[in-house]
XYZ file of C-alpha atoms in Angstrom:
721
model
C -9.385 26.030 -3.108
C -11.506 23.064 -3.954
C -13.705 21.702 -1.097
C -15.506 18.351 -1.648
C -18.892 18.454 -0.803
C -19.981 15.877 2.125
C -22.636 13.323 1.323
C -25.454 12.679 3.167
C -25.466 8.915 2.616
C -23.300 6.211 1.947
C -23.531 4.518 -1.818
C -25.174 1.799 -2.914
C -23.592 -1.665 -2.199
C -21.594 -1.260 -6.017
C -19.997 1.906 -5.176
C -18.968 0.762 -1.849
C -17.440 -2.254 -3.450
C -15.676 -0.997 -6.264
C -11.647 -1.560 -6.029
C -9.677 1.505 -5.488
C -7.171 2.454 -8.135
C -4.299 4.590 -8.409
C -5.473 8.248 -9.581
C -3.501 10.804 -11.139
C -0.864 11.445 -13.813
C 0.539 14.709 -12.833
C 2.773 14.317 -10.200
C 2.211 16.060 -6.959
C 3.901 14.778 -4.030
C 1.221 15.319 -1.462
C -1.145 13.300 0.292
C -4.139 12.878 -1.621
C -7.505 11.789 -0.058
C -7.582 8.663 -1.794
C -4.314 7.559 -0.108
C -6.224 6.324 3.131
C -8.438 4.185 1.196
C -8.923 0.946 2.945
C -7.483 -0.624 -0.045
C -5.295 1.055 -3.164
C -4.356 -0.546 -6.753
C -4.616 -3.975 -5.590
C -6.606 -5.296 -8.910
C -4.028 -7.756 -10.289
C -5.836 -7.718 -13.699
C -4.458 -3.818 -14.114
C -1.464 -2.373 -11.365
C -1.578 1.220 -12.186
C 1.767 2.842 -12.977
C 3.674 -0.458 -13.074
C 5.870 -2.112 -15.690
C 6.507 -5.672 -16.202
C 7.669 -7.872 -13.924
C 11.756 -8.864 -14.108
C 13.498 -11.559 -13.396
C 17.199 -10.888 -11.712
C 17.788 -14.814 -11.892
C 20.401 -15.774 -9.932
C 21.859 -12.402 -9.497
C 22.534 -10.188 -6.064
C 20.957 -7.118 -7.992
C 17.588 -6.900 -6.710
C 18.332 -3.009 -5.646
C 18.697 -2.329 -9.260
C 15.638 -4.176 -10.618
C 13.645 -2.321 -7.776
C 15.117 1.026 -8.099
C 13.912 1.021 -12.135
C 10.736 -0.039 -11.218
C 10.273 3.046 -9.219
C 11.669 5.129 -11.767
C 9.674 3.488 -14.469
C 6.281 4.137 -12.152
C 6.983 7.739 -11.590
C 7.614 8.243 -15.259
C 4.486 6.375 -15.977
C 2.708 8.171 -13.540
C 3.925 11.921 -14.262
C 2.775 11.129 -18.072
C 6.637 11.480 -19.235
C 5.520 8.341 -21.004
C 3.219 5.938 -22.426
C 5.504 2.751 -21.854
C 8.991 2.382 -20.430
C 11.317 -0.297 -19.986
C 14.981 0.905 -18.580
C 18.325 -1.420 -18.661
C 18.841 -2.658 -15.223
C 22.094 -4.265 -16.571
C 23.466 -0.893 -17.903
C 23.235 0.325 -14.268
C 24.888 -2.338 -12.699
C 27.724 -2.475 -15.533
C 28.250 1.572 -15.497
C 28.704 1.142 -11.355
C 30.620 -2.513 -11.521
C 33.172 -1.257 -14.337
C 34.957 1.983 -15.392
C 36.690 5.065 -13.302
C 33.897 5.399 -10.611
C 33.400 1.637 -10.286
C 32.158 0.221 -6.870
C 34.814 -2.767 -5.769
C 32.160 -4.494 -3.871
C 28.830 -4.272 -6.074
C 28.982 -7.947 -6.420
C 27.849 -8.745 -2.729
C 24.778 -6.364 -3.103
C 24.144 -2.806 -3.241
C 21.238 -0.132 -2.354
C 18.905 2.264 -3.906
C 21.492 4.694 -3.014
C 23.931 3.781 -5.736
C 20.887 3.544 -8.041
C 20.574 7.024 -7.428
C 24.121 7.935 -8.111
C 24.197 6.148 -11.143
C 20.688 8.436 -12.327
C 22.418 11.307 -11.465
C 26.265 11.538 -12.908
C 27.452 13.029 -15.570
C 25.908 13.520 -19.070
C 27.739 9.822 -20.520
C 25.528 8.094 -17.576
C 21.958 7.999 -16.553
C 18.873 5.527 -17.396
C 19.008 4.064 -20.539
C 16.484 1.999 -22.240
C 16.474 -1.401 -22.083
C 15.909 -2.084 -25.988
C 18.792 -0.407 -27.353
C 20.818 0.904 -24.336
C 20.075 4.497 -25.701
C 20.557 7.135 -23.289
C 17.432 8.991 -22.002
C 17.182 12.690 -21.269
C 15.858 11.716 -17.761
C 17.676 13.329 -14.834
C 16.722 12.197 -11.358
C 16.467 15.648 -9.748
C 14.876 14.640 -6.798
C 14.397 11.906 -4.424
C 12.861 10.977 -0.975
C 14.402 8.801 1.518
C 12.579 7.569 4.604
C 15.162 5.807 6.209
C 14.953 3.779 9.005
C 11.789 3.613 11.916
C 12.209 2.549 15.647
C 11.753 -0.880 15.485
C 10.541 -0.884 19.047
C 8.148 2.126 18.467
C 4.840 1.238 17.244
C 3.955 4.452 16.445
C 7.131 5.358 14.481
C 6.019 2.068 12.475
C 2.640 3.255 11.838
C 3.798 6.316 10.532
C 6.264 4.565 8.103
C 3.633 2.557 6.731
C 1.530 5.782 6.196
C 4.678 7.581 4.514
C 5.053 4.515 2.187
C 1.488 4.916 1.168
C 1.823 8.624 0.765
C 4.753 7.851 -1.631
C 3.064 5.365 -3.671
C 0.088 7.758 -4.323
C 2.211 10.467 -4.845
C 4.791 8.835 -7.072
C 3.414 5.582 -8.307
C 5.448 3.209 -5.955
C 7.912 3.280 -3.582
C 11.351 1.096 -3.079
C 11.524 -0.935 0.076
C 14.002 -3.536 1.646
C 12.776 -6.435 3.771
C 14.338 -9.704 4.921
C 13.146 -12.039 1.954
C 15.223 -15.018 0.736
C 14.563 -16.760 -2.530
C 15.755 -20.023 -1.145
C 12.933 -20.284 1.308
C 10.055 -18.364 -0.196
C 8.355 -21.535 -0.163
C 8.107 -22.036 3.705
C 7.402 -18.347 4.465
C 4.244 -17.658 2.023
C 1.114 -18.691 1.627
C -0.464 -18.240 -1.871
C 1.582 -15.310 -2.474
C 1.100 -14.124 1.252
C 4.677 -13.462 2.898
C 5.486 -12.912 6.528
C 8.564 -12.990 8.741
C 8.331 -11.257 12.043
C 9.872 -8.148 12.506
C 10.747 -9.329 15.826
C 12.695 -12.374 13.998
C 14.127 -10.551 11.095
C 17.778 -10.042 11.392
C 17.820 -7.114 9.286
C 16.957 -6.699 5.391
C 18.672 -8.310 2.237
C 16.070 -7.979 -0.469
C 14.501 -4.689 -2.337
C 11.029 -4.829 -3.665
C 8.445 -2.257 -5.132
C 5.408 -1.080 -3.261
C 2.282 -0.565 -5.969
C -0.632 -0.990 -3.470
C -1.957 -1.913 -0.153
C -5.071 -3.690 1.699
C -5.341 -2.447 5.272
C -7.781 -5.389 5.743
C -5.703 -8.312 4.437
C -6.210 -10.690 7.452
C -3.682 -12.580 9.391
C -5.017 -15.914 8.490
C -3.974 -15.671 4.929
C -0.241 -15.498 5.928
C 1.766 -18.807 7.510
C 5.617 -18.889 7.873
C 6.718 -22.399 8.561
C 10.364 -21.250 9.767
C 9.271 -19.052 12.822
C 7.238 -18.174 15.614
C 4.751 -16.466 15.723
C 3.529 -18.550 12.640
C 1.036 -15.556 11.455
C 0.693 -11.911 12.161
C -1.140 -10.169 14.824
C -2.253 -7.338 12.723
C -4.197 -7.017 9.931
C -2.741 -5.075 6.747
C -0.391 -6.074 3.796
C 1.616 -4.189 0.979
C 1.161 -5.663 -2.573
C 4.270 -5.527 -4.116
C 6.065 -6.564 -7.371
C 9.398 -8.531 -7.007
C 11.838 -9.538 -9.375
C 12.007 -13.127 -9.634
C 10.047 -13.265 -12.847
C 6.553 -13.427 -13.577
C 6.120 -17.096 -13.236
C 7.318 -17.399 -9.768
C 5.407 -19.965 -8.468
C 5.224 -18.522 -4.711
C 3.762 -15.285 -5.975
C 0.158 -14.366 -6.213
C -1.593 -16.966 -8.364
C 1.849 -18.587 -8.972
C 2.293 -16.815 -12.253
C 2.352 -12.669 -11.354
C 5.225 -12.007 -9.969
C 3.422 -10.063 -7.006
C 3.690 -10.601 -3.311
C 1.208 -9.480 -0.270
C 3.876 -8.263 2.473
C 2.181 -8.149 5.880
C 2.677 -5.088 7.758
C 4.195 -6.745 10.738
C 7.375 -7.239 8.672
C 10.132 -5.252 9.261
C 11.002 -2.466 6.318
C 13.746 -0.255 6.008
C 15.152 2.276 3.493
C 12.103 3.233 1.894
C 12.434 5.959 -1.310
C 10.609 7.266 -4.251
C 11.796 9.211 -7.008
C 9.535 12.641 -6.790
C 10.862 14.747 -9.623
C 12.544 13.953 -13.050
C 14.356 16.893 -15.188
C 15.165 17.152 -18.617
C 19.151 16.878 -18.625
C 19.012 18.787 -21.996
C 17.542 21.896 -20.284
C 19.517 21.524 -16.964
C 22.998 21.756 -18.207
C 25.553 20.816 -20.683
C 27.956 20.215 -18.240
C 28.051 18.638 -14.870
C 30.998 19.260 -12.223
C 31.014 16.736 -9.454
C 33.184 14.197 -7.494
C 30.405 12.219 -5.941
C 30.142 9.732 -8.824
C 29.560 7.079 -6.434
C 26.775 8.641 -4.439
C 26.155 9.454 -1.070
C 27.786 7.496 1.713
C 26.646 8.852 5.034
C 25.924 12.193 6.649
C 29.065 13.908 9.000
C 28.543 16.620 11.697
C 29.351 20.049 10.370
C 27.592 23.217 9.911
C 29.242 23.689 6.216
C 30.872 21.877 3.526
C 32.096 23.249 -0.231
C 33.515 22.057 -3.480
C 35.934 23.562 -5.960
C 35.868 23.277 -9.703
C 37.446 24.341 -12.496
C 35.585 24.970 -15.381
C 37.059 24.096 -18.596
C 35.614 25.725 -22.270
C 35.511 29.369 -21.181
C 32.898 31.389 -19.427
C 29.647 29.460 -18.314
C 26.403 29.951 -17.128
C 25.653 28.122 -13.341
C 22.185 27.073 -13.834
C 21.628 25.052 -10.731
C 23.535 22.858 -7.910
C 22.280 19.558 -6.376
C 23.197 18.054 -2.926
C 21.556 15.380 -0.512
C 19.730 17.039 1.991
C 18.207 15.979 5.592
C 14.550 16.291 6.402
C 14.366 19.624 8.858
C 17.753 21.090 7.959
C 17.874 24.442 6.207
C 20.556 25.646 4.155
C 22.128 28.665 2.721
C 24.261 28.210 -0.868
C 27.354 30.332 -2.059
C 28.967 30.575 -5.287
C 32.414 32.079 -4.876
C 31.670 33.903 -1.571
C 28.398 35.500 -2.762
C 25.027 34.147 -1.239
C 22.930 32.503 -4.310
C 19.805 34.319 -3.700
C 16.088 32.225 -3.556
C 18.420 29.000 -3.160
C 17.897 26.784 -0.236
C 15.510 26.574 2.746
C 14.447 24.422 5.205
C 13.870 20.659 3.541
C 10.842 19.007 4.559
C 11.989 15.320 3.515
C 15.535 13.905 3.164
C 17.113 12.690 0.103
C 18.659 13.980 -3.227
C 17.628 17.593 -3.980
C 18.479 19.686 -6.989
C 18.132 23.456 -6.804
C 17.626 25.359 -10.234
C 18.465 28.790 -10.018
C 15.879 31.578 -11.136
C 18.554 33.475 -12.612
C 21.716 31.588 -13.644
C 25.078 33.488 -12.907
C 28.115 33.798 -15.343
C 30.932 32.106 -13.825
C 34.652 32.181 -15.533
C 37.400 30.102 -14.246
C 36.956 28.662 -10.704
C 33.669 27.851 -9.246
C 33.395 27.138 -5.634
C 30.251 26.185 -4.213
C 29.861 26.210 -0.410
C 26.509 25.389 1.674
C 25.970 26.235 5.152
C 23.428 23.842 7.005
C 21.474 24.111 10.650
C 20.432 20.900 11.460
C 19.800 19.030 14.640
C 21.496 15.877 12.988
C 24.442 15.130 10.970
C 23.889 16.988 7.958
C 27.057 17.068 5.845
C 26.893 14.860 2.872
C 29.761 12.514 2.477
C 30.701 11.214 -0.839
C 31.317 7.227 -1.316
C 34.189 5.835 -2.269
C 34.965 2.530 -4.441
C 34.509 0.529 -1.302
C 30.992 1.059 -0.358
C 31.375 1.184 3.209
C 33.708 3.805 3.106
C 33.981 7.587 2.490
C 35.621 9.249 -0.318
C 38.557 10.987 1.493
C 37.355 14.742 2.246
C 34.965 14.982 -0.912
C 31.376 15.808 -0.174
C 28.390 15.506 -2.494
C 27.923 19.010 -3.964
C 27.523 19.034 -8.024
C 27.235 22.244 -10.211
C 25.222 22.196 -13.054
C 26.313 24.639 -16.468
C 25.199 25.830 -19.781
C 27.505 27.351 -22.358
C 24.658 29.760 -23.432
C 21.687 31.393 -21.733
C 18.248 32.715 -23.153
C 14.863 32.160 -22.307
C 14.043 31.389 -25.976
C 16.938 28.578 -25.939
C 15.539 27.653 -22.706
C 11.719 27.552 -22.891
C 10.729 25.076 -20.067
C 13.004 26.980 -17.578
C 11.156 28.958 -15.230
C 13.209 32.241 -15.415
C 11.739 35.491 -14.270
C 14.928 37.922 -14.552
C 15.074 40.238 -11.559
C 12.554 38.233 -9.556
C 13.097 36.574 -6.452
C 11.909 33.105 -6.170
C 9.933 32.015 -3.040
C 10.500 28.343 -3.748
C 8.669 26.041 -1.392
C 10.838 23.121 -0.118
C 8.302 21.356 2.537
C 5.613 21.602 5.169
C 5.610 21.077 8.787
C 2.319 20.615 10.808
C 1.160 20.169 14.603
C 0.460 18.204 16.309
C 1.604 15.051 13.872
C -0.047 12.478 16.037
C -3.327 13.030 18.596
C -6.029 11.652 19.826
C -9.499 13.272 19.277
C -12.827 12.266 20.891
C -15.962 11.785 18.817
C -18.199 15.040 19.014
C -15.353 17.028 19.791
C -12.372 19.682 17.413
C -9.015 19.832 17.791
C -6.861 22.866 16.100
C -4.031 22.071 13.708
C -1.332 24.396 12.238
C 1.118 24.380 9.416
C 4.020 25.954 8.220
C 5.117 26.212 4.552
C 8.882 26.092 4.245
C 10.972 27.615 1.352
C 13.454 29.925 0.334
C 12.258 33.822 -0.015
C 8.927 34.555 1.307
C 6.729 31.609 0.692
C 3.052 31.568 1.075
C 1.536 30.249 4.435
C -1.652 29.398 2.206
C -2.891 25.852 3.361
C -5.148 23.344 1.717
C -6.370 21.217 4.170
C -7.608 17.771 3.738
C -8.624 14.620 5.622
C -9.161 11.080 4.911
C -10.208 7.667 6.293
C -13.546 9.431 8.160
C -16.725 7.074 8.140
C -18.746 9.873 8.832
C -20.092 12.688 6.417
C -20.191 15.044 9.177
C -16.311 14.541 10.020
C -14.706 17.767 8.325
C -12.056 20.225 8.575
C -11.977 24.043 7.926
C -10.214 26.488 5.912
C -8.457 27.177 8.842
C -7.400 23.788 9.990
C -9.884 22.992 12.442
C -10.864 19.120 12.900
C -14.403 18.147 13.643
C -14.708 14.864 14.540
C -18.361 13.718 14.770
C -20.583 11.969 17.230
C -21.215 9.155 14.640
C -17.438 8.573 13.386
C -16.846 4.742 13.232
C -13.099 4.843 11.922
C -10.601 4.401 14.495
C -8.194 6.637 12.803
C -8.339 9.284 10.482
C -5.525 10.956 8.622
C -5.133 15.227 8.329
C -3.075 16.481 5.364
C -1.825 20.406 5.029
C -0.843 20.682 1.059
C 1.111 23.980 0.551
C -1.517 25.756 -1.944
C 1.802 27.425 -3.715
C 3.121 23.821 -4.433
C 0.777 21.236 -3.774
C 3.809 18.892 -4.387
C 4.516 19.718 -1.108
C 2.512 18.214 2.457
C 2.431 17.028 5.871
C 0.172 14.357 7.008
C -0.991 13.771 10.862
C -2.843 10.603 12.140
C -5.697 11.180 14.662
C -6.877 8.343 17.249
C -10.586 8.700 17.389
C -11.703 7.992 20.743
C -15.010 6.427 21.183
C -17.431 8.993 23.555
C -20.420 5.802 23.952
C -22.762 8.328 22.303
C -25.473 6.518 20.214
C -25.616 6.920 16.488
C -27.524 9.986 15.706
C -30.078 8.193 12.876
C -30.963 5.249 14.996
C -30.039 5.428 18.668
C -28.348 2.308 18.614
C -24.812 1.732 19.744
C -22.347 -0.644 19.014
C -20.986 -2.291 15.724
C -22.045 -4.705 13.087
C -22.330 -8.064 14.230
C -22.444 -8.736 10.142
C -19.277 -10.496 10.579
C -16.245 -10.235 8.225
C -14.943 -11.673 5.190
C -11.805 -13.946 5.361
C -9.860 -10.878 4.222
C -11.079 -8.763 6.904
C -13.379 -6.633 5.137
C -17.021 -6.020 6.170
C -19.295 -8.957 5.463
C -22.249 -8.593 2.705
C -25.066 -10.137 4.484
C -24.293 -13.313 2.563
C -22.928 -16.532 3.302
C -19.591 -16.069 0.894
C -16.379 -14.202 1.133
C -13.660 -12.784 -1.070
C -10.307 -14.227 -2.134
C -7.685 -11.900 -1.475
C -5.478 -12.917 -4.132
C -7.889 -12.400 -7.038
C -10.440 -9.976 -5.318
C -13.255 -12.499 -6.823
C -15.994 -13.700 -4.763
C -15.999 -16.954 -3.438
C -19.485 -17.723 -2.877
C -22.798 -15.047 -3.282
C -21.259 -11.753 -3.300
C -20.906 -9.326 -6.055
C -17.467 -9.179 -7.798
C -15.376 -5.839 -6.644
C -13.485 -6.326 -10.149
C -16.704 -6.218 -12.200
C -17.218 -2.616 -13.519
C -20.335 -3.308 -15.085
C -22.146 -4.976 -11.542
C -24.629 -3.005 -10.464
C -27.483 -2.678 -7.816
C -30.577 -0.263 -7.501
C -31.673 -1.294 -3.610
C -30.352 0.739 -0.966
C -27.422 -0.292 1.171
C -26.448 -0.306 4.777
C -23.862 1.677 6.426
C -21.161 -1.093 5.297
C -22.173 -1.357 2.010
C -24.432 -4.731 2.749
C -27.625 -5.504 1.541
C -28.734 -7.697 4.970
C -31.273 -6.666 7.144
C -29.786 -7.862 10.337
C -31.579 -6.044 13.493
C -27.826 -5.645 14.837
C -26.257 -3.583 12.165
C -26.323 0.470 12.420
C -28.401 1.778 9.899
C -28.364 4.820 8.021
C -31.026 7.110 5.853
C -29.712 6.189 2.556
C -30.615 8.915 -0.421
C -29.476 7.096 -3.739
C -31.350 6.709 -6.660
C -31.379 5.223 -10.586
C -32.636 7.420 -13.055
C -32.043 6.165 -16.679
C -29.249 3.503 -15.745
C -27.344 6.134 -13.898
C -27.014 6.054 -10.018
C -27.115 9.121 -8.229
C -26.237 10.212 -4.957
C -27.960 13.439 -2.624
C -25.337 15.943 -0.963
C -26.409 17.833 2.044
C -26.518 21.112 -0.312
C -29.495 19.412 -1.789
C -27.610 18.702 -5.305
C -26.793 15.322 -6.892
C -23.513 13.406 -7.483
C -23.582 11.125 -10.774
C -22.148 7.980 -9.142
C -22.073 5.214 -11.551
C -23.561 4.177 -14.898
C -24.887 1.134 -14.817
C -25.733 0.480 -18.415
C -22.684 -1.203 -19.897
C -23.963 -1.876 -23.310
C -25.051 1.973 -23.797
C -22.902 3.646 -26.601
C -24.333 7.397 -25.680
C -24.914 8.366 -22.514
C -26.348 11.692 -21.227
C -25.515 13.181 -17.627
C -28.580 15.604 -17.466
C -28.952 18.976 -15.803
C -31.344 17.804 -12.651
C -32.853 14.637 -11.703
C -35.942 13.347 -9.698
C -34.901 11.054 -6.658
C -37.687 10.148 -4.252
C -40.163 12.872 -6.106
C -37.448 15.590 -5.322
C -35.758 17.217 -8.256
C -31.613 18.044 -7.521
C -29.425 19.919 -9.877
C -26.630 17.162 -10.591
C -23.105 19.240 -10.225
C -20.700 16.168 -9.767
C -19.546 13.484 -11.927
C -17.932 10.755 -8.950
C -14.526 9.358 -9.008
C -14.777 6.738 -11.449
C -18.586 6.837 -12.548
C -17.864 5.611 -15.944
C -14.145 4.200 -15.446
C -13.581 1.364 -18.076
C -16.970 1.569 -19.598
C -16.245 -0.459 -22.869
C -18.943 0.408 -25.523
C -19.736 4.097 -24.784
C -18.947 6.524 -27.747
C -20.468 9.826 -26.828
C -21.184 11.443 -23.548
C -23.120 14.498 -22.954
C -22.178 16.655 -19.428
C -25.331 18.654 -18.138
C -25.158 22.551 -17.605
C -24.679 22.327 -14.112
C -21.668 20.073 -13.513
C -18.950 22.088 -11.666
C -16.743 18.941 -10.694
C -15.410 16.111 -12.559
C -13.725 13.775 -10.249
C -10.850 11.460 -10.542
C -10.601 9.097 -13.308
C -14.458 9.811 -14.400
C -13.899 8.222 -17.857
C -10.550 6.587 -17.182
C -9.891 3.703 -19.990
C -13.422 4.574 -21.870
C -11.387 3.675 -24.716
C -14.495 3.836 -27.517
C -14.847 7.397 -26.046
C -14.653 9.423 -29.134
C -16.833 12.779 -28.458
C -17.720 14.284 -25.015
C -19.609 17.455 -25.027
C -19.686 19.682 -21.900
C -22.709 22.192 -21.500
C -21.583 23.397 -18.457
C -19.935 26.892 -18.143
C -19.057 26.447 -14.436
C -16.830 23.592 -14.022
C -14.131 24.662 -11.664
C -12.159 20.946 -11.374
C -11.291 18.134 -13.450
C -9.493 15.519 -11.859
C -6.383 13.599 -12.199
C -6.795 10.967 -15.069
C -10.573 12.192 -15.854
C -9.920 11.642 -19.315
C -6.940 9.256 -19.658
C -7.041 6.380 -21.946
C -10.003 7.633 -23.885
C -9.946 6.980 -27.656
C -6.485 8.185 -29.550
C -9.239 10.577 -31.792
C -11.439 11.841 -29.460
C -12.975 15.409 -29.119
C -13.776 17.073 -26.102
C -16.346 19.859 -27.155
C -16.634 22.719 -24.827
C -18.442 26.273 -24.636
C -16.348 28.680 -26.203
C -16.299 31.052 -23.272
C -14.640 28.295 -21.491
C -12.190 27.093 -24.223
C -8.887 28.171 -23.173
C -9.633 27.050 -18.799
C -11.138 24.151 -19.963
C -8.346 22.936 -22.222
C -5.933 23.907 -19.371
C -7.532 21.449 -17.140
C -7.649 18.806 -19.470
C -4.259 18.865 -20.017
C -3.542 19.163 -16.461
C -5.515 16.531 -15.371
C -3.422 13.854 -17.360
C -4.336 13.945 -21.127
C -1.940 15.940 -22.898
C -3.023 14.613 -26.863
C -6.760 14.866 -26.534
C -8.222 17.688 -28.727
C -10.595 20.410 -27.024
C -12.531 22.138 -28.982
C -15.374 24.967 -28.901
C -19.054 24.034 -29.981
C -20.408 27.111 -30.258
């Protein structure tokens, strides 16, 4: 397990003000530490993992545009493609015509109908916009958050947090809101939309969440139709809409993006969490649920029989709609399918691939036994989307006419083995309060078939103090100087980090003094207009563009820099009322370094925008002391415009997320270190197409694998000795 080191200091103003961006190309549906950043993926000049804004025109098919945007984001995030544009109208036409059409699709649909389209047989599924060609994408897993309790504020906060987790893990999340095109001018201000939850009649429009800003101030919203006119709480999602790029009510009047206040009502949030190659999953698909899920019914079992055609076939998997917390067992012709099923951590469409495909002749009868505290029998939908399709249930079977490891090289099949598949993680407690200077124990359980490993990778996010930490055993210690109102704890399954659980921890103030100064209280430096901490200047930021109004360095300028130390909130002022901390940051040869608690250094930022060759040394001197450089910080050279060659010193052990992301001219990277244990997601994504990463011969295979797993599948990795 990789453990992040704890900084002794906060970084200089530059590092604090750098905008967060989506990190990660390999899909892992887990809570990343960046998921709780105050802002995430909000630079409108570059919205990560988002395709072009489209225009639904005067149609009622927003759900189709939202759903395709979600799937496109997943494909980009997972590095399945570098660009993608799926056809909304093929989806609409397939669902509105033919033997398995909806009779009422014109009145408006939902993402459930999109899932039905994605998961139908071999003639259906996502098609390209350019030529309507059928892709090989089979959406094998989705997550459905359902609805929260409108009258329960904690339920709402959890829902917002879960949407954030989906955005970070999957690229984006679809969500339904109340938002009408006719009233957009009266309910938005400079692209900031607000319609109070208490006044919302429900939902009528689908949008795609791509980022957020927890400090987006209420005064940037104004609704001329309702009261209250403005939200009571700060914070907003950044969403991609489907009313065209040049929607005059959108941010800037020409982006197609909106800010939507957290105080709006949200419903039916969902995301795509896994895509499988159809050609490897099945030759034939047997199904009766062509129109997808209608709803769940009570019961403890459900079954479906299919008459096979074309002779004997190998059953390679099955799929159904599952409920969070429900336990499933599956049977084929009366015999239990070992290693298939388990307890589900999330609701949604789920495909169970068999580790040992089974040869079947004649009739194929599938039965599922389910134990759940909620209704969990998935009823198929009829042509009328408001009615169930008789007695049909949602239970698909996938078969192949031939089977072997050589003809299915992408299949994780180990004959005779028992699969211990992880299906989810539960954690206790999920919501709690912890006082400053005290500890709290968290426990987690890994759910799944067989005997999945119970090993947990614990993480925290949102903490302001470097001394707030969590141990390998789940013991959270909240530092006496912890300044955040709430932090989050994550329990990631070590055996399959695609599954995790999250808990919100409210921080109770103990009234203790700051250990560094003896002062108590908070900064009186004021806030900018979007609710973020002031910078000690008279200026403030525009939340639409992220650029300064006056007097502040732009947080969207990757080459902006300063060598002066910062206060705890990243400002430069000497306000005597501010809380200060001892800052140990140094600039050496145009590189900003920060000092760790263990006496090592982190390469934080390159502040030489015109340098063609950059060398990160084995050690640096800061304040007269020598420190080994062991970590390259997240985004330390992100977007460097001219760097063509980089040398990484012998003591580096960690290369964090997006370290060299989008360094388009970077052609040569030489890694001298033989002790790298971690390369973060997107660390080398977007470098020159003909780039070569040279590594020690003894580390070639390990480093090549880490580079591939970080999201760059094409860059060459070679040995230099």
